[in-house]
PDB file of C-alpha atoms in Angstrom:
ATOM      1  CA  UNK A  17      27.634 -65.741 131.620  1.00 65.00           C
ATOM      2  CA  UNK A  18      24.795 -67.508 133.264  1.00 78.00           C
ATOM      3  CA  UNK A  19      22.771 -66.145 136.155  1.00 79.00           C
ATOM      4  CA  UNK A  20      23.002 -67.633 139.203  1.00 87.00           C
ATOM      5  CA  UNK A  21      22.244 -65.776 141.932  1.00 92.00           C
ATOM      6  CA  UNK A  22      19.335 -62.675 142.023  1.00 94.00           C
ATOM      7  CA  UNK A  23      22.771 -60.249 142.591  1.00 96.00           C
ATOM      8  CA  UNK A  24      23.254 -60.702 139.003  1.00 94.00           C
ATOM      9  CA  UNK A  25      20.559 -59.478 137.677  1.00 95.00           C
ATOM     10  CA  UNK A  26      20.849 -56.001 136.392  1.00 96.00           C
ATOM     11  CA  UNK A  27      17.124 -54.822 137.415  1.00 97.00           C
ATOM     12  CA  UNK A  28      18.066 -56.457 141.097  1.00 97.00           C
ATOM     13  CA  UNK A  29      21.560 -54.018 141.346  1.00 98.00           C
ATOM     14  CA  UNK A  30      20.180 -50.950 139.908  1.00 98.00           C
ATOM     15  CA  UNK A  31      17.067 -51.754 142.455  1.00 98.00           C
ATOM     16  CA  UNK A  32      19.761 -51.586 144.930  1.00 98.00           C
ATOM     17  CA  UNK A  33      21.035 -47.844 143.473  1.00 98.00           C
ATOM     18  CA  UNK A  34      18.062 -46.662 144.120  1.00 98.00           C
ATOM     19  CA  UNK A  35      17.425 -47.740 147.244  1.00 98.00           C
ATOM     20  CA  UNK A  36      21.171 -45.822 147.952  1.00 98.00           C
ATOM     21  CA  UNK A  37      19.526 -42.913 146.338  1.00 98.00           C
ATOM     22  CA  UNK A  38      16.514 -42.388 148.090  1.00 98.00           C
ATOM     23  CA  UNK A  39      17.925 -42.948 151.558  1.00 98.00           C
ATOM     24  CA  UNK A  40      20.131 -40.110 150.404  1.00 98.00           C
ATOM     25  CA  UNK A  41      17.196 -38.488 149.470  1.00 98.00           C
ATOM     26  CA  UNK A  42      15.117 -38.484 152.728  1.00 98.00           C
ATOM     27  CA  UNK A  43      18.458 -36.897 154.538  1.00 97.00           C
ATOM     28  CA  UNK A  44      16.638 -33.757 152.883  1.00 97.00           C
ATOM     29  CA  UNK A  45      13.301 -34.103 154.105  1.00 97.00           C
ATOM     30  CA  UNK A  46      11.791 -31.694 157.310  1.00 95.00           C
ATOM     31  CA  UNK A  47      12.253 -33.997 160.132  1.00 95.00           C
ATOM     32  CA  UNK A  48       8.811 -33.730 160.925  1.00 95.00           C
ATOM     33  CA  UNK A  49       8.236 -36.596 158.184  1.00 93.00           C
ATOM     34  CA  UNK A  50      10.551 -39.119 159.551  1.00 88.00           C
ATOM     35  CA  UNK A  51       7.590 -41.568 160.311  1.00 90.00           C
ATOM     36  CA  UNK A  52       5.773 -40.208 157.328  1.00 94.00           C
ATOM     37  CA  UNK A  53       6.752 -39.489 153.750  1.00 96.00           C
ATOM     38  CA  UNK A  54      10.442 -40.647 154.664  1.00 97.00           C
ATOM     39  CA  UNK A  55       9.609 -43.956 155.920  1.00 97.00           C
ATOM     40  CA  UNK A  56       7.043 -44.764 153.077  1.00 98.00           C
ATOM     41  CA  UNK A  57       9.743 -44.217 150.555  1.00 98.00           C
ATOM     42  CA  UNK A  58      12.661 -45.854 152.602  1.00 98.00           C
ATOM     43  CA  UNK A  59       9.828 -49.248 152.529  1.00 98.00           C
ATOM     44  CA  UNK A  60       8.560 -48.918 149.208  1.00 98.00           C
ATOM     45  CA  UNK A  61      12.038 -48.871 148.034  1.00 98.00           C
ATOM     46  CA  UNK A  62      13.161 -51.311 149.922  1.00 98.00           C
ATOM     47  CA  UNK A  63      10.909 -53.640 148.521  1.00 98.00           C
ATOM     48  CA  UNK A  64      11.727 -53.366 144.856  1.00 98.00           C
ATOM     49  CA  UNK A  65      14.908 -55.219 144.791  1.00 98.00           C
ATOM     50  CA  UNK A  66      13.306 -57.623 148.159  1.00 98.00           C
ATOM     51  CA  UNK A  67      10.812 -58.734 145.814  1.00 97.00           C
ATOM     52  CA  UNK A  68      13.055 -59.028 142.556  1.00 97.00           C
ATOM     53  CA  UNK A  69      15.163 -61.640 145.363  1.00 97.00           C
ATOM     54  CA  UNK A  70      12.374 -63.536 146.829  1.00 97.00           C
ATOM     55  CA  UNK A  71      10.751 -63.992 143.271  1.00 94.00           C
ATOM     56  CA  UNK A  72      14.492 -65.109 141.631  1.00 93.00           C
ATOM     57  CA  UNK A  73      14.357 -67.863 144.071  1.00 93.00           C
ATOM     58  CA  UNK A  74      11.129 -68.989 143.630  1.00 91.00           C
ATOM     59  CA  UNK A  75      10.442 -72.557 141.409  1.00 83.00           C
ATOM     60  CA  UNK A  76       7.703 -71.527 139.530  1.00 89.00           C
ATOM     61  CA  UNK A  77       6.938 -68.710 137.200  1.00 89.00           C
ATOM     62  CA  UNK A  78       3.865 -67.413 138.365  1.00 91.00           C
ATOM     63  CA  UNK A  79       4.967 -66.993 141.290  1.00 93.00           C
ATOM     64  CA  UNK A  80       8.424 -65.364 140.289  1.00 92.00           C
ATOM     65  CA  UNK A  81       6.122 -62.401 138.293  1.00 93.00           C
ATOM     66  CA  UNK A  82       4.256 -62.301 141.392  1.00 95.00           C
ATOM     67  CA  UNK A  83       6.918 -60.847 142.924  1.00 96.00           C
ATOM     68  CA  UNK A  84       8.503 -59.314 140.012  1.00 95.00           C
ATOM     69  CA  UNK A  85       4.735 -57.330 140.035  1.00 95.00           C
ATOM     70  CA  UNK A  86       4.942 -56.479 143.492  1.00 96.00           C
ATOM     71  CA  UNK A  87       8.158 -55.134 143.112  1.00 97.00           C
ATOM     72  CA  UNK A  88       6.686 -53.381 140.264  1.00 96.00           C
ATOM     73  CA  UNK A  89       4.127 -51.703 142.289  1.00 96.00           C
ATOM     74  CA  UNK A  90       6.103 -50.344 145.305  1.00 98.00           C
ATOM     75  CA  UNK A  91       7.962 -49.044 142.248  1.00 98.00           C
ATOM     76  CA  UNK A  92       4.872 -47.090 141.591  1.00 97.00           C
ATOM     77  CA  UNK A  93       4.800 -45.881 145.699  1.00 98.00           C
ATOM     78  CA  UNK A  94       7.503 -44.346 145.283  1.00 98.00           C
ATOM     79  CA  UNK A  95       7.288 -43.007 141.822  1.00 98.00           C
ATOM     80  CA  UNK A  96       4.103 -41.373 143.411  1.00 98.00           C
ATOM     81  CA  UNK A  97       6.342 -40.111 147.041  1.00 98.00           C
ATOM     82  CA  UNK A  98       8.766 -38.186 145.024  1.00 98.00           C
ATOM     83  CA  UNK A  99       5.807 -36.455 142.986  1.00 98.00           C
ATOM     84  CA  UNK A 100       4.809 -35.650 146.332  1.00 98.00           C
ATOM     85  CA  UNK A 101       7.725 -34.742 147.689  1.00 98.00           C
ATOM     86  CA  UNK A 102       8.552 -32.454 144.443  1.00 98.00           C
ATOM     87  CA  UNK A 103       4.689 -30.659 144.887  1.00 98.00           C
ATOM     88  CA  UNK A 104       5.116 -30.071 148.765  1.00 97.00           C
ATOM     89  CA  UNK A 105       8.698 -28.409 147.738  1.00 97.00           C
ATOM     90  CA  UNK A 106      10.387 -30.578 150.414  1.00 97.00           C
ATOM     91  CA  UNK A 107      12.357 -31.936 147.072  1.00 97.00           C
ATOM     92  CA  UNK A 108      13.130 -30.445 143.947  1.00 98.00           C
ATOM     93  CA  UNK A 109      13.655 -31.724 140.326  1.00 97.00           C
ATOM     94  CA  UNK A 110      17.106 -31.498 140.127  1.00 98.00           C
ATOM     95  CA  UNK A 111      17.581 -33.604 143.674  1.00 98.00           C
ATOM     96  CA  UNK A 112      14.924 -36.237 142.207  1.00 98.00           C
ATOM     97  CA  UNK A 113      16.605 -36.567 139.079  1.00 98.00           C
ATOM     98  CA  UNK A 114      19.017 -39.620 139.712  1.00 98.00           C
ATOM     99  CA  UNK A 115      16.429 -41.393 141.615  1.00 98.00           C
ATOM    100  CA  UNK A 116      14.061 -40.463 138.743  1.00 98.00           C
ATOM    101  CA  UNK A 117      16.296 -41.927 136.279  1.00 98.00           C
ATOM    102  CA  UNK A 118      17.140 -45.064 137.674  1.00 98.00           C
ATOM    103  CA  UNK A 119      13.416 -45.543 138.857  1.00 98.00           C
ATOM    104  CA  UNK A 120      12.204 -45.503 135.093  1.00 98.00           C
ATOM    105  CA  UNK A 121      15.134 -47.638 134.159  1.00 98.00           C
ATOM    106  CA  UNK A 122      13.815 -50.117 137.082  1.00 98.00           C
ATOM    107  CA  UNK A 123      10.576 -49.741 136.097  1.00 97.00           C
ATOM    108  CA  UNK A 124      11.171 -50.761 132.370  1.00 96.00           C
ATOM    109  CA  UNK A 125      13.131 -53.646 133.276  1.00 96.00           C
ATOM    110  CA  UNK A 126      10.255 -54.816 135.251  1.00 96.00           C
ATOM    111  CA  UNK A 127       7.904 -54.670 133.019  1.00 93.00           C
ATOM    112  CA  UNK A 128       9.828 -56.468 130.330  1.00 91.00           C
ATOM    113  CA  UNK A 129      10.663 -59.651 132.644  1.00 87.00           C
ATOM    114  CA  UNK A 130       7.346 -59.695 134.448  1.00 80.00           C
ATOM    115  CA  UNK A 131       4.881 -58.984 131.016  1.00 74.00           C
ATOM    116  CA  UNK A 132       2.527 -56.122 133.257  1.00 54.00           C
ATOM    117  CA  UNK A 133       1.659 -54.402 130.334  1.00 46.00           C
TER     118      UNK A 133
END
């Protein structure tokens, strides 16, 4: 089956799992970091599967790995908020470890269609 739309692309929905995930995720947080750590992650994830769009409906490639690379990066964000998270013990392991999981599998994906590294 052909692609047609940025929905079916599989690095675009399980963008979107994690973006379920994380807003999960920041129902754990102290309040105190509602305009802080839980509003970084809630934009950084966000903009993974925003960017994956916007650069699926772009006409030319360098501009579609633009975006597939910025999407790539606030992949990064937030692979670096949940470390941070995990250290200041608002977050443990075992809560990270579906967002974790289908980070890295975003993150792989990523790389593959957008040739970062």
């Amino acid at each position: 089956m052909a692609v047609q739309s940025y929905k079916d692309l599989t690095v675009w929905q399980k963008s979107v799992e994690l973006v379920i995930e994380v807003y999960r995720l920041t129902t754990f947080l102290p309040k105190d970091e509602l305009y802080g750590l839980s509003s970084q992650m809630k934009r950084a994830v966000v903009s993974i599967p925003s960017n994956i769009a916007e650069g699926f409906r772009r006409n030319h490639k360098p501009e579609q790995v633009q975006f597939y690379a910025i999407s790539y990066g606030s992949g990064a964000e937030l692979e670096t908020q949940l470390e941070i998270c995990r250290k200041l013990n608002f977050l443990t392991s075992s809560q990270t470890q579906k967002a974790d999981a289908l980070l890295d599998e975003v993150m792989r994906m990523l790389n593959i269609i957008s040739n970062i590294h």
